[in-house]
PDB file of C-alpha atoms in Angstrom:
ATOM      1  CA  UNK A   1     -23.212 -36.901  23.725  1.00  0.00           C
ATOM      2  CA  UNK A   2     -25.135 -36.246  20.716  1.00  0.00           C
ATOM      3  CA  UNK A   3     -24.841 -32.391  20.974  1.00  0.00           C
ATOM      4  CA  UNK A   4     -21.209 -32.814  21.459  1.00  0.00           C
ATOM      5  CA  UNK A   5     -20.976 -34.934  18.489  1.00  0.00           C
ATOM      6  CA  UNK A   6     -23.318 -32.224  16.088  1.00  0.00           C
ATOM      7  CA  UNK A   7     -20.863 -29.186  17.655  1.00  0.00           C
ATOM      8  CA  UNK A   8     -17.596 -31.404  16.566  1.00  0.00           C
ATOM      9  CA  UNK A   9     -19.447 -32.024  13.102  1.00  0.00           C
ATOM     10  CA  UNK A  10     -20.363 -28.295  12.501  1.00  0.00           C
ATOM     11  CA  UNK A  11     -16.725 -27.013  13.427  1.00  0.00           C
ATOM     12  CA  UNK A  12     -15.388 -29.087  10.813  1.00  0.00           C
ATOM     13  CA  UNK A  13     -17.544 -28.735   8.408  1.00  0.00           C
ATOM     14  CA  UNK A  14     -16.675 -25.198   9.205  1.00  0.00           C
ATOM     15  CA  UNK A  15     -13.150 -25.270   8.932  1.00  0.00           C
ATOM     16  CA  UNK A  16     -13.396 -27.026   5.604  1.00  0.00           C
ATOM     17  CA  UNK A  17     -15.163 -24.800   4.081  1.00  0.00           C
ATOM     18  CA  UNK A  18     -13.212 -21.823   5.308  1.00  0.00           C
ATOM     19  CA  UNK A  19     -10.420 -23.665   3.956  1.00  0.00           C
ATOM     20  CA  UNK A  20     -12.165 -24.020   0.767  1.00  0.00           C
ATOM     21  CA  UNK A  21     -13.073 -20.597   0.766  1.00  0.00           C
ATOM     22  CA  UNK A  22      -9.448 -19.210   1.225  1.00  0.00           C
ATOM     23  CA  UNK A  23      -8.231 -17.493  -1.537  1.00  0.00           C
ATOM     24  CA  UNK A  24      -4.871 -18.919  -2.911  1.00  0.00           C
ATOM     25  CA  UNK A  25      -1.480 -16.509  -3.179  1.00  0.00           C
ATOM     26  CA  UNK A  26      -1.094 -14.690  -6.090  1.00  0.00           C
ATOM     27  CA  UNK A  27       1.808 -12.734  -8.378  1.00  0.00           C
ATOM     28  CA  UNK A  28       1.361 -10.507 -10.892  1.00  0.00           C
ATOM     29  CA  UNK A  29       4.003  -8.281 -12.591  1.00  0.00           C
ATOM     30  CA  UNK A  30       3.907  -5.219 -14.271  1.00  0.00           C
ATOM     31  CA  UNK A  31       6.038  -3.001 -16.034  1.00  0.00           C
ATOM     32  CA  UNK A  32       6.243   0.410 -17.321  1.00  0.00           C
ATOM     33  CA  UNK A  33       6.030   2.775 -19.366  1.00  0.00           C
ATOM     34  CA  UNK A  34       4.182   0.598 -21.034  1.00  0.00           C
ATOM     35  CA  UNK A  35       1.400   1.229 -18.866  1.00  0.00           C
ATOM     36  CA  UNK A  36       0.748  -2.416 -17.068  1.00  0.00           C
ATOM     37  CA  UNK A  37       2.958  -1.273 -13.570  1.00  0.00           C
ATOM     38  CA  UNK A  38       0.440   1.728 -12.922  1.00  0.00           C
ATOM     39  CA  UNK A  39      -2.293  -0.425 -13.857  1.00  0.00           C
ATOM     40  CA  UNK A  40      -1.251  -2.879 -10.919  1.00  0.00           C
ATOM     41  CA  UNK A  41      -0.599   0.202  -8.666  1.00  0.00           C
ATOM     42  CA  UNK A  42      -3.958   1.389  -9.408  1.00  0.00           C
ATOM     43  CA  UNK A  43      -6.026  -1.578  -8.942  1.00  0.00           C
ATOM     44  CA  UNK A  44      -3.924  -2.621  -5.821  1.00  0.00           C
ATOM     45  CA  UNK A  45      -5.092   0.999  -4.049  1.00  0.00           C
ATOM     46  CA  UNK A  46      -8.476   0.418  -5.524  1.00  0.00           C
ATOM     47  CA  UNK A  47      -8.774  -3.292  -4.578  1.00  0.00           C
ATOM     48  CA  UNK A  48      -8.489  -2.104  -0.492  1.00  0.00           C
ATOM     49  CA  UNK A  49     -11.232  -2.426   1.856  1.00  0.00           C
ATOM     50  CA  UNK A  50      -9.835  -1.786   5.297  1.00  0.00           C
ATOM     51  CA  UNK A  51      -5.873  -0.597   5.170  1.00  0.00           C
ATOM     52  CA  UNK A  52      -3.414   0.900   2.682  1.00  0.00           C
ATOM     53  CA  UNK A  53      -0.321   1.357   4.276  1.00  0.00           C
ATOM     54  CA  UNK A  54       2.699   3.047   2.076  1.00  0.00           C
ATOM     55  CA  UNK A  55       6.145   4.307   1.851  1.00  0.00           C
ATOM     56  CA  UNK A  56       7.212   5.843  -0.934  1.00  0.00           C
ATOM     57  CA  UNK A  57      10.719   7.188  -2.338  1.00  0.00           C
ATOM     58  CA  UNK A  58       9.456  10.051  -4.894  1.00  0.00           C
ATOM     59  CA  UNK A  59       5.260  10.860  -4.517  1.00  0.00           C
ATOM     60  CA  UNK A  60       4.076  12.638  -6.849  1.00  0.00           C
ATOM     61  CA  UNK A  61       1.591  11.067  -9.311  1.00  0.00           C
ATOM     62  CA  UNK A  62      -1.540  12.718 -10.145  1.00  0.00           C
ATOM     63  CA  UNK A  63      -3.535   9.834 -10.566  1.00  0.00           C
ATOM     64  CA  UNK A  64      -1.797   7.565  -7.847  1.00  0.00           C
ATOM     65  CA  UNK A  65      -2.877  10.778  -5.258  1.00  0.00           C
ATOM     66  CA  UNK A  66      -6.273  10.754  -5.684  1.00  0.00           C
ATOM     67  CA  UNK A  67      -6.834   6.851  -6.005  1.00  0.00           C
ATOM     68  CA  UNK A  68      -5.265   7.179  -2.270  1.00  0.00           C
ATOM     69  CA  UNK A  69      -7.945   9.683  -1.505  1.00  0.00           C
ATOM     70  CA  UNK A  70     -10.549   7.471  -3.089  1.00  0.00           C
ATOM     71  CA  UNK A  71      -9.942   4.876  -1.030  1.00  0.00           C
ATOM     72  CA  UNK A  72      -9.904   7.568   1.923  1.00  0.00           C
ATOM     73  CA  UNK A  73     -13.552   8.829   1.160  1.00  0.00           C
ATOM     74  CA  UNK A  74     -14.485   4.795   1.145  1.00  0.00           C
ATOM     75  CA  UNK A  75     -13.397   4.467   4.389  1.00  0.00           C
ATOM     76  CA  UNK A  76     -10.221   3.219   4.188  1.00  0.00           C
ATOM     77  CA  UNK A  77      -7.622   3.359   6.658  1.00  0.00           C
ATOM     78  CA  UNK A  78      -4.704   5.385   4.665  1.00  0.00           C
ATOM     79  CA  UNK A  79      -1.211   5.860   5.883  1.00  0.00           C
ATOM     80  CA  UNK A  80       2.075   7.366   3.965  1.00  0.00           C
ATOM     81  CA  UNK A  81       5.808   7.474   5.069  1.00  0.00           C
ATOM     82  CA  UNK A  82       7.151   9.054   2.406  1.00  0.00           C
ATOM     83  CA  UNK A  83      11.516  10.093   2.282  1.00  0.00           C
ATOM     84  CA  UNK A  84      11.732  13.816   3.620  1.00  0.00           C
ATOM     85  CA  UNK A  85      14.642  14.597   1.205  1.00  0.00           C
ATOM     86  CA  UNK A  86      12.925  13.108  -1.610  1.00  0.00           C
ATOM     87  CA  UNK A  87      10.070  15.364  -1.861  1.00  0.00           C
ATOM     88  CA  UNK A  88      10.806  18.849  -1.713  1.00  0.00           C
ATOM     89  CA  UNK A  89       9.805  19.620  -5.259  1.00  0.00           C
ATOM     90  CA  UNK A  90       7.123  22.044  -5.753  1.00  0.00           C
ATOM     91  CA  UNK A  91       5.508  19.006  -7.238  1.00  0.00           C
ATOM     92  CA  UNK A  92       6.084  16.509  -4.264  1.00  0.00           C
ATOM     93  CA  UNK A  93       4.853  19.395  -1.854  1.00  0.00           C
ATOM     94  CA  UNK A  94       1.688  19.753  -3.786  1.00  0.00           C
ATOM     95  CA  UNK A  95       0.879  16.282  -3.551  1.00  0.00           C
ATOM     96  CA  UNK A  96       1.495  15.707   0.055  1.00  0.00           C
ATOM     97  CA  UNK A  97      -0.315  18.743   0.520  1.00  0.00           C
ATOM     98  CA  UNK A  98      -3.304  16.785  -1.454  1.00  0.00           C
ATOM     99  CA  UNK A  99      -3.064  13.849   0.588  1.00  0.00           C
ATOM    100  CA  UNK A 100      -2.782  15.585   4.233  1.00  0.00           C
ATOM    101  CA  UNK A 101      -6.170  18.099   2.913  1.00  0.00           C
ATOM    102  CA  UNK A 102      -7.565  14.776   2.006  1.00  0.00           C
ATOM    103  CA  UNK A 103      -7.697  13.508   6.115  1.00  0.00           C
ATOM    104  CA  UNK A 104      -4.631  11.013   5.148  1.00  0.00           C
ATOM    105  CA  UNK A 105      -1.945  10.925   7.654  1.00  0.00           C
ATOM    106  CA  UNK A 106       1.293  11.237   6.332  1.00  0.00           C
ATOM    107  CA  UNK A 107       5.014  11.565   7.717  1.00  0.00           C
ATOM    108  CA  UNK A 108       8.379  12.357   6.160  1.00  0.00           C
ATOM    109  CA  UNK A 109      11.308  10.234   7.077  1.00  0.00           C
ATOM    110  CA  UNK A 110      14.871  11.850   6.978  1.00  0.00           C
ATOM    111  CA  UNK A 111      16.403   9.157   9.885  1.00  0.00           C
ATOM    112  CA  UNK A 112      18.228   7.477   6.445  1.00  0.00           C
ATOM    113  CA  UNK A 113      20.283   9.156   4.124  1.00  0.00           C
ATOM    114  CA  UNK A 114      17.950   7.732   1.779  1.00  0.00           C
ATOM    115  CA  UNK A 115      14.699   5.966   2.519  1.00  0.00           C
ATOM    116  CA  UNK A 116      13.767   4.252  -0.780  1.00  0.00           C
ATOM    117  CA  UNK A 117      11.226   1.582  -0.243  1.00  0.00           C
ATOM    118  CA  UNK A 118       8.534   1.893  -2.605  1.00  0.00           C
ATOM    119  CA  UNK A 119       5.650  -0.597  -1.108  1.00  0.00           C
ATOM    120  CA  UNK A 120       1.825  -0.454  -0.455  1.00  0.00           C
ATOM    121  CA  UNK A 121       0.496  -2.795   2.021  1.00  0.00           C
ATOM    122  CA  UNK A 122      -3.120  -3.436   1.623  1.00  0.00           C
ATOM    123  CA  UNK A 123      -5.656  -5.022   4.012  1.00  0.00           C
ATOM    124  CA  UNK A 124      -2.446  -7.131   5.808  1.00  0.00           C
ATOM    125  CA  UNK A 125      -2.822  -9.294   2.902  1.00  0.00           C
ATOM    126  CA  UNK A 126      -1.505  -7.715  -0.018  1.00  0.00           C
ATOM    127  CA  UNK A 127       2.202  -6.404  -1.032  1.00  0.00           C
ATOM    128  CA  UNK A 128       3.127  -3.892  -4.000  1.00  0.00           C
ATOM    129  CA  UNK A 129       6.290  -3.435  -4.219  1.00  0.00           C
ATOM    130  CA  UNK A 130       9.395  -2.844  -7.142  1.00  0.00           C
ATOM    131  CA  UNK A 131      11.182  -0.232  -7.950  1.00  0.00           C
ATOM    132  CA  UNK A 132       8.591   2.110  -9.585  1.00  0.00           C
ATOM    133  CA  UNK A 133       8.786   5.655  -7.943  1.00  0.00           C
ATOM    134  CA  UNK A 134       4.908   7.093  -7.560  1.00  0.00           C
ATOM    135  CA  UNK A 135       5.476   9.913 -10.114  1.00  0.00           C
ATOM    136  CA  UNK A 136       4.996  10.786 -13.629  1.00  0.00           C
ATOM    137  CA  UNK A 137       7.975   9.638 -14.741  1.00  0.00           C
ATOM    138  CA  UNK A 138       8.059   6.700 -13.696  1.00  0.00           C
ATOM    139  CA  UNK A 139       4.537   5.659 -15.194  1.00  0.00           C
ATOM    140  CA  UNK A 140       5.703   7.315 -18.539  1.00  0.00           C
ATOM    141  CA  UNK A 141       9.071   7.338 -19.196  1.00  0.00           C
ATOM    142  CA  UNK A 142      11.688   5.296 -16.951  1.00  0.00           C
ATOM    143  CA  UNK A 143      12.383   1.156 -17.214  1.00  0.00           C
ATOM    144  CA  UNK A 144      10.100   0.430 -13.940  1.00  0.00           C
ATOM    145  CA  UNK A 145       8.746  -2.753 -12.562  1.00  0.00           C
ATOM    146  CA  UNK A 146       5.894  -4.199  -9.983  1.00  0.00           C
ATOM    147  CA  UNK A 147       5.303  -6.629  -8.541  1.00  0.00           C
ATOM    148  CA  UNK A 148       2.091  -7.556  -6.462  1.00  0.00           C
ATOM    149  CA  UNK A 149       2.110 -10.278  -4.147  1.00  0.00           C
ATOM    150  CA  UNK A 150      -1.929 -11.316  -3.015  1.00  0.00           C
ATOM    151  CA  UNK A 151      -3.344 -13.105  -0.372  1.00  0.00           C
ATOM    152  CA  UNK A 152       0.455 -13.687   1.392  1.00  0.00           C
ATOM    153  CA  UNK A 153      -0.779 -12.249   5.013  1.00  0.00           C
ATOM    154  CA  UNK A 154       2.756 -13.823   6.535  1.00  0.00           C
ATOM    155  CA  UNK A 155       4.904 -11.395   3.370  1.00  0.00           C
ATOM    156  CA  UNK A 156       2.574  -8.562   4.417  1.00  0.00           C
ATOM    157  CA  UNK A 157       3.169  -8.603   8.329  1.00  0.00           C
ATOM    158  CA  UNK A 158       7.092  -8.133   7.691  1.00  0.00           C
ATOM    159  CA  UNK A 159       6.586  -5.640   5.340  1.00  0.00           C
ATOM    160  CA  UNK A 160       3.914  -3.872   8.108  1.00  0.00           C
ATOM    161  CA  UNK A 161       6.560  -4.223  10.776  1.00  0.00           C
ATOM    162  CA  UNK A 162       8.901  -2.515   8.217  1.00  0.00           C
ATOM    163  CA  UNK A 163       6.711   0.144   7.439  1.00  0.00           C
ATOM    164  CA  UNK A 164       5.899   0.771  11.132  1.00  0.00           C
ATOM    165  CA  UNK A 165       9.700   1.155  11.982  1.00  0.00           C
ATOM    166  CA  UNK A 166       9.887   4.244   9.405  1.00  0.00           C
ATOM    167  CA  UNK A 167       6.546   5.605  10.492  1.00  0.00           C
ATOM    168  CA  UNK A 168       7.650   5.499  14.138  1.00  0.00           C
ATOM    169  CA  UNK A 169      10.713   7.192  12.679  1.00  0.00           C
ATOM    170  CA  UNK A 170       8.895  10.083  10.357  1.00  0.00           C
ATOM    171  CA  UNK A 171       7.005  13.381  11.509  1.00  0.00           C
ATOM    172  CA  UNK A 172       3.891  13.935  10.812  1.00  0.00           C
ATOM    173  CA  UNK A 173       3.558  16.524   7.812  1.00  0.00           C
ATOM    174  CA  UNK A 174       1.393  19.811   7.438  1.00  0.00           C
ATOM    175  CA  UNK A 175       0.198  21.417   5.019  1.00  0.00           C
ATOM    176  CA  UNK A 176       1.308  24.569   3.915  1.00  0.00           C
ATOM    177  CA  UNK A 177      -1.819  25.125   2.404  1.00  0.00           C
TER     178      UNK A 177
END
């Protein structure tokens, strides 16, 4: 009886201090060009410690490529869906080209006439998503926004099952190079 009643004691002390220890949902916002939506993109890829999961409209960012490999070389679990007629720019080819030399799996999706989701996923906990493109342009010139949505696992398993859908969808992409 008295090891039953210790066991019940430790579980919840356990549980409240799991509870305690759970971090609370977050927002944040950012905008661009002046500067504060890559920012959030950035840290978001840089803040992952087991998944990044993406799809992407227009991929071509520099910066936003090799954060993705970062987080490859750190172990990460990295995976792109990106839309097939979307990149077919000498500079869209050279970045998937990048990220598929890197050891990142990556698939073009042409099933929609358009596929135009611009998310990351990160760690099933974490959601970036807005309408900033992963280019140059967007982090420089156009009216963008972002918004990142922490510690929301429930947001970030419908937005997995979404992704999933267009990865099943894609085919995988090779390098030319």
């Amino acid at each position: 009886m008295k090891k039953t009643i210790l066991c019940i004691a430790g579980i919840l002390c356990s549980s409240v201090m799991f509870s305690a220890t759970a971090a609370e949902p977050s927002v944040d916002v950012g905008f661009s060009p002046e500067g504060s939506a890559r920012t959030l993109v950035l840290e978001t890829i840089a803040s992952a410690r087991s998944s990044i999961r993406m799809l992407s409209y227009s991929f071509t960012a520099p910066d936003i490529m090799r954060a993705l490999a970062d987080a490859r070389r750190r172990g990460v679990d990295v995976k792109i869906v990106v839309d097939e007629r979307g990149n077919r720019s000498k500079s869209s080819i050279a970045a998937m080209n990048f990220i598929v030399n890197s050891g990142i799996p990556l698939r073009t999706d042409h099933h929609y006439p358009i596929q135009h989701d611009k998310v990351i996923i990160v760690d099933g906990q974490t959601v970036e998503t807005g309408s900033f493109n992963y280019t140059a342009s967007a982090e420089r010139r156009n009216s963008e926004n972002v918004v990142v949505i922490r510690n929301l696992p429930s947001l970030a398993r419908t937005y997995l099952l979404h992704w999933q859908e267009r990865w099943d969808y894609g085919q995988d992409y090779q390098s030319v190079y």
